[in-house]
Amino acid sequence: MRLLYKLFFLEVKKIVRGSKKLLVLGIETSCDETSAAVVRDGKLLSNIIASQIKDHEKFGGVVPEIASRKHIEAISPVISEALAAAGVSACDLDGIAVTRGPGLIGSLLVGLSAAKALAYGLGIPFVGVNHIEGHIMAVFLEDRKPAFPFVALVVSGGHTHVYIVENYHTFKLVGQTRDDAAGEAFDKAAKLLDLGYPGGVVIDKIAKNGNPAAYDFPRAMKDSEDFSFSGLKTSLLVMLKKRGNPFHPEEMPDVAASYQEAIMDVLVEKTLHAAREHDIRRVVVCGGVAANSRLRTRFAEAAGDAGIDLFIPPMILCTDNAAMIAALGEILLSGGRNDSLQLNAVSRWPLAAAS
Ligand code: KG4
Ligand code: ZN
């Protein structure tokens, strides 16, 4: 009899799913944050993030083996906490979305396996989503949403990519980094300056008291839609070698502010150039580096001057989180996506240029 009731409820849920009001659990374990979130009808009900920063700090970067182990420890409590904070139980869910890639394979597999097990046990669909697409879709959790098409700059630890987003499924790549990502440029500089990990957060903080024009760092590839940040990192290394000794703590704010400004000049200039070139008046900036305070100010100023509508998710939805995965999952599930339980994780996964 209980089984009959369950089947009946699942049929009712399928009808409700047709009306696009889904209750979706999102799971994110692509790097060093274990996160679970619940979204209903485009509204965020909970977003729990267990950071592993403390576990990787002493190594100066993410250690993949440690990351996988920590995800295994955290995944069940984080999911339970996300459901409790949303005031729902697992049986209420209509579907599950999980990051399938890109990311660290061992880490991705923890989230993917948890999602599959839950979906199978509950008899509901699940969808494996692209982490970068998730970063872009975080903006749809806000009340003020961009209309399509829009230009999206994704700036994270592994990505510095500019896309024209035509709709929920079509992403045209118009520029990307040829070497390091902007987040890497922050992280590597922090390492060279012995400022700790994660570099972006530390440099952002120190730079607040510095003069962004104090040092002259290079702005690469001025006449291209692509980016390059490895020369910037090298110029800092050369500067340090020439000096022969580390910067004095009193000099650090000026170094951090000038280095950060070189990154910001390039990000702002190339993103707004893409908007102009393609005659698009809406720009989304997302990914971990979009949590940077100077980035938010610089883009707001430049977009204001150019008459462009700017959309940057709140800081907590810029760095890795499962809310963005649940948001994207709801879009895909309401379109009828239901991935096979055979789905595997992928370390690299370019966004789709056409639907
Ligand atoms: O999106 P994310 O959390 O993970 C990836 O998908 O890579 O981005 C992480 C990157 C790191 O390189 C980190 O240093 C950078 O985002 N980041 C920042 C800030 N917060 C995180 N960079 C600059 N300023 C920040 N406030
Ligand atoms: Zn990310």
XYZ file of C-alpha atoms and ligand atoms in Angstrom:
382
model
C 0.000 0.000 0.000
C 2.834 2.436 0.908
C 4.475 1.697 -2.427
C 1.210 2.546 -4.208
C 1.021 5.878 -2.369
C 4.632 6.620 -3.304
C 3.956 5.858 -6.981
C 0.857 8.060 -6.861
C 2.862 10.962 -5.387
C 5.550 10.558 -8.008
C 2.915 10.803 -10.754
C 1.508 13.959 -9.157
C 5.041 15.384 -8.946
C 5.524 14.719 -12.659
C 2.443 16.840 -13.378
C 3.701 19.571 -11.034
C 7.097 19.362 -12.772
C 5.313 20.273 -15.991
C 4.301 23.569 -14.370
C 8.026 24.259 -13.719
C 7.754 24.663 -9.931
C 10.339 22.191 -8.868
C 12.017 21.562 -5.544
C 15.617 20.775 -6.436
C 18.618 19.736 -4.353
C 21.960 20.924 -5.778
C 25.292 19.312 -4.897
C 28.750 20.796 -5.597
C 32.063 19.046 -4.898
C 34.256 20.020 -7.869
C 37.178 21.448 -5.870
C 37.575 22.350 -2.190
C 34.045 23.252 -1.072
C 31.438 20.633 -0.171
C 28.124 22.324 -0.770
C 24.422 21.438 -0.930
C 21.530 23.807 -1.598
C 17.787 23.701 -2.119
C 15.984 25.808 -4.708
C 12.272 26.022 -5.419
C 10.851 27.892 -8.365
C 14.046 29.921 -8.842
C 14.146 30.898 -5.157
C 17.005 29.864 -2.911
C 15.798 28.091 0.256
C 19.185 27.037 1.650
C 22.856 27.006 0.694
C 25.294 25.150 2.966
C 29.019 25.372 2.209
C 31.702 23.402 4.080
C 35.034 24.916 3.121
C 38.252 22.898 3.171
C 40.525 25.964 3.260
C 41.993 24.963 6.623
C 42.915 21.497 5.288
C 44.809 22.848 2.263
C 46.216 26.084 3.710
C 49.491 24.610 4.922
C 50.201 23.175 1.447
C 49.625 26.540 -0.271
C 46.998 25.064 -2.640
C 44.388 22.337 -3.054
C 45.714 18.775 -2.586
C 43.362 16.564 -4.671
C 43.669 13.451 -2.493
C 42.848 15.402 0.682
C 39.974 17.167 -1.094
C 38.280 13.862 -2.031
C 38.606 12.501 1.501
C 37.183 15.660 3.052
C 34.238 15.607 0.610
C 33.456 12.031 1.668
C 33.390 13.106 5.331
C 31.260 16.182 4.701
C 28.807 15.206 1.978
C 26.059 13.513 4.070
C 25.955 16.085 6.902
C 26.034 18.959 4.395
C 23.074 17.514 2.431
C 21.108 16.890 5.659
C 21.829 20.443 6.804
C 20.718 21.915 3.467
C 17.413 20.012 3.599
C 16.824 20.981 7.248
C 17.661 24.661 6.622
C 15.194 24.679 3.708
C 12.533 23.085 5.929
C 12.014 20.169 3.528
C 12.660 16.443 3.621
C 14.320 14.322 0.947
C 10.919 12.836 0.017
C 9.698 16.314 -1.015
C 12.386 16.679 -3.700
C 11.453 16.626 -7.394
C 14.995 16.244 -8.673
C 18.701 16.452 -7.935
C 21.388 18.433 -9.748
C 25.082 17.803 -9.272
C 28.314 19.187 -10.710
C 29.631 16.673 -13.244
C 32.660 18.747 -14.309
C 35.004 20.455 -14.913
C 36.977 19.862 -11.739
C 39.016 17.338 -9.784
C 37.805 13.863 -10.743
C 38.126 12.363 -7.256
C 36.172 15.280 -5.774
C 33.498 15.318 -8.474
C 32.876 11.580 -8.017
C 31.902 12.062 -4.365
C 29.093 14.495 -5.231
C 28.051 12.562 -8.321
C 27.809 9.259 -6.419
C 25.792 10.881 -3.616
C 23.419 12.448 -6.153
C 22.927 9.178 -8.023
C 22.299 7.201 -4.828
C 19.737 9.736 -3.585
C 17.972 10.024 -6.939
C 17.822 6.241 -7.310
C 16.591 5.746 -3.745
C 13.921 8.444 -4.048
C 12.929 7.487 -7.582
C 13.429 11.031 -8.914
C 15.421 12.385 -11.871
C 18.937 13.682 -11.569
C 21.051 15.846 -13.842
C 24.840 16.258 -14.036
C 25.657 19.885 -14.801
C 28.570 21.998 -15.945
C 30.190 23.971 -13.114
C 30.948 26.976 -15.349
C 27.371 27.074 -16.613
C 26.365 27.003 -12.948
C 28.527 30.050 -12.194
C 26.691 31.943 -14.957
C 23.228 30.776 -13.854
C 23.816 31.996 -10.271
C 22.647 35.378 -11.534
C 19.130 33.982 -12.067
C 18.732 33.480 -8.312
C 18.531 37.265 -7.968
C 15.296 39.237 -8.360
C 16.869 41.373 -11.087
C 17.644 38.962 -13.943
C 19.368 39.681 -17.268
C 17.454 39.177 -20.510
C 19.117 37.082 -23.260
C 21.485 37.567 -24.971
C 24.088 38.816 -22.510
C 27.879 38.875 -22.289
C 29.240 36.743 -19.426
C 32.733 36.998 -17.970
C 33.542 33.868 -15.944
C 36.558 34.519 -13.723
C 37.611 31.736 -11.371
C 40.599 29.654 -10.341
C 40.575 27.772 -13.650
C 38.664 30.058 -16.019
C 38.858 33.498 -17.550
C 36.358 33.174 -20.357
C 34.011 35.613 -22.081
C 30.842 34.146 -23.574
C 27.826 35.447 -25.362
C 24.986 33.635 -23.661
C 22.161 33.289 -26.191
C 19.797 31.277 -23.974
C 20.012 28.765 -21.119
C 21.769 26.243 -23.372
C 23.866 28.181 -25.910
C 27.209 29.769 -25.042
C 29.381 31.357 -27.724
C 33.003 31.694 -26.588
C 34.463 35.047 -27.656
C 37.624 35.229 -25.528
C 39.612 33.123 -23.087
C 42.922 33.008 -21.290
C 45.835 31.585 -23.244
C 47.649 30.574 -20.036
C 46.791 31.326 -16.388
C 43.286 32.186 -15.197
C 42.719 35.452 -13.282
C 42.207 33.479 -10.041
C 45.513 31.704 -10.624
C 47.220 35.083 -11.123
C 45.956 36.084 -7.661
C 46.864 32.767 -6.050
C 50.375 32.614 -7.568
C 51.138 36.228 -6.587
C 50.044 35.564 -3.008
C 52.362 32.568 -2.924
C 55.317 34.622 -4.284
C 54.594 37.354 -1.741
C 54.156 34.786 1.032
C 50.681 36.097 1.844
C 48.937 32.745 2.289
C 46.037 30.919 0.656
C 43.587 31.487 -0.977
C 45.425 34.326 -2.660
C 42.510 36.297 -4.098
C 40.899 36.939 -0.735
C 44.191 38.009 0.903
C 45.260 40.326 -1.934
C 41.761 41.860 -2.089
C 41.999 42.666 1.640
C 45.547 44.041 1.660
C 45.013 46.048 -1.550
C 42.262 48.094 0.115
C 44.961 50.217 1.816
C 47.241 50.472 -1.199
C 47.846 52.777 -4.156
C 46.893 50.979 -7.414
C 49.253 53.237 -9.412
C 52.330 52.711 -7.188
C 53.908 49.968 -9.353
C 53.721 49.439 -13.081
C 52.634 45.873 -13.935
C 52.046 44.728 -17.549
C 48.607 44.564 -19.200
C 48.975 41.807 -21.810
C 47.333 41.182 -25.199
C 45.827 44.644 -25.584
C 44.642 44.041 -29.153
C 43.114 40.612 -28.674
C 39.843 39.279 -27.262
C 41.911 36.679 -25.379
C 43.668 37.088 -22.028
C 47.127 36.224 -20.708
C 48.196 36.492 -17.074
C 51.414 34.453 -16.923
C 53.545 37.491 -17.871
C 52.034 39.452 -14.998
C 53.045 36.773 -12.500
C 56.519 36.599 -14.070
C 56.948 40.383 -13.809
C 56.299 40.129 -10.068
C 58.823 37.310 -9.801
C 61.427 39.370 -11.711
C 60.718 42.381 -9.483
C 61.288 40.227 -6.379
C 64.530 38.767 -7.782
C 65.876 42.226 -8.681
C 65.234 43.479 -5.172
C 66.944 40.473 -3.658
C 64.757 40.559 -0.553
C 61.005 40.370 0.126
C 58.782 43.448 0.240
C 58.479 45.136 3.605
C 54.975 44.697 5.130
C 54.459 48.460 4.733
C 55.057 48.190 0.972
C 52.682 45.257 0.574
C 49.393 47.208 0.187
C 50.823 49.184 -2.777
C 52.195 46.007 -4.431
C 48.891 44.157 -3.934
C 46.788 47.103 -5.149
C 48.957 47.665 -8.262
C 49.021 43.961 -9.159
C 45.259 43.671 -8.654
C 44.662 46.786 -10.753
C 46.575 45.257 -13.689
C 44.179 42.281 -13.590
C 41.116 44.526 -13.288
C 42.119 46.820 -16.173
C 42.295 43.846 -18.517
C 39.080 42.176 -17.290
C 37.017 45.369 -17.522
C 38.444 46.498 -20.867
C 38.043 43.170 -22.687
C 34.569 42.399 -21.308
C 33.162 45.805 -22.223
C 34.891 45.573 -25.594
C 33.031 42.290 -26.254
C 29.727 43.951 -25.285
C 30.425 46.843 -27.694
C 31.607 44.576 -30.522
C 28.506 42.386 -30.321
C 26.157 45.264 -29.567
C 24.900 43.729 -26.324
C 23.994 46.025 -23.427
C 23.894 43.417 -20.639
C 26.990 42.053 -18.870
C 27.193 39.310 -16.209
C 30.386 38.836 -14.177
C 30.644 35.618 -12.147
C 33.040 33.041 -10.631
C 35.261 33.267 -7.545
C 37.205 36.358 -8.668
C 33.890 38.227 -9.074
C 33.826 38.260 -5.241
C 36.718 40.759 -5.433
C 35.732 44.153 -4.022
C 37.827 46.167 -6.496
C 36.363 44.166 -9.424
C 32.848 44.993 -8.282
C 33.645 48.713 -8.030
C 35.570 48.894 -11.316
C 32.862 47.058 -13.290
C 30.096 49.172 -11.720
C 31.922 52.378 -12.706
C 32.773 51.230 -16.234
C 29.302 49.810 -16.931
C 27.711 53.021 -15.618
C 29.882 55.132 -17.956
C 29.114 52.877 -20.941
C 25.370 52.641 -20.251
C 25.559 48.885 -19.745
C 23.307 46.886 -17.403
C 25.622 45.027 -15.037
C 24.737 41.855 -13.139
C 27.107 40.379 -10.522
C 25.748 37.725 -8.115
C 26.208 38.360 -4.378
C 29.682 37.361 -3.154
C 28.533 34.078 -1.602
C 27.131 32.997 -4.999
C 30.359 33.966 -6.834
C 32.719 31.546 -5.083
C 31.880 27.838 -5.356
C 28.417 26.944 -4.059
C 25.614 24.459 -4.727
C 22.915 27.149 -5.059
C 24.070 27.866 -8.610
C 24.038 24.132 -9.382
C 20.473 23.780 -8.039
C 19.383 26.870 -10.014
C 20.767 25.442 -13.248
C 19.385 21.998 -12.338
C 15.880 23.387 -11.961
C 16.096 24.935 -15.433
C 17.290 21.669 -17.003
C 14.957 19.361 -15.057
C 11.917 21.486 -15.855
C 12.882 21.067 -19.523
C 12.622 17.292 -19.056
C 16.324 16.362 -18.625
C 16.858 13.121 -16.775
C 20.422 11.799 -16.938
C 21.372 8.150 -16.874
C 22.780 6.683 -13.676
C 25.754 5.637 -15.834
C 26.825 9.303 -16.140
C 30.514 9.805 -15.338
C 32.495 12.795 -14.044
C 34.638 14.817 -16.480
C 37.702 16.901 -15.597
C 37.392 19.138 -18.708
C 34.106 20.180 -20.284
C 33.820 23.159 -22.650
C 30.415 24.881 -22.729
C 28.096 24.102 -25.613
C 28.365 26.552 -28.516
C 24.982 25.526 -29.880
C 21.936 23.813 -28.396
O 34.910 29.880 -8.571
P 35.905 29.530 -7.548
O 35.479 29.561 -6.101
O 36.508 28.096 -7.830
C 36.792 27.695 -9.123
O 35.854 27.294 -9.851
O 37.989 27.853 -9.500
O 37.158 30.491 -7.748
C 38.292 30.368 -6.950
C 39.234 31.488 -7.289
C 40.556 31.397 -6.546
O 41.613 31.582 -7.468
C 40.489 32.534 -5.537
O 41.754 33.093 -5.233
C 39.619 33.518 -6.293
O 38.646 32.736 -6.936
N 38.961 34.463 -5.370
C 39.213 35.781 -5.392
C 38.466 36.349 -4.333
N 37.778 35.343 -3.714
C 38.096 34.194 -4.378
N 40.007 36.519 -6.187
C 40.074 37.829 -5.955
N 39.413 38.454 -4.939
C 38.593 37.753 -4.127
N 37.927 38.370 -3.158
Zn 33.992 27.678 -9.505
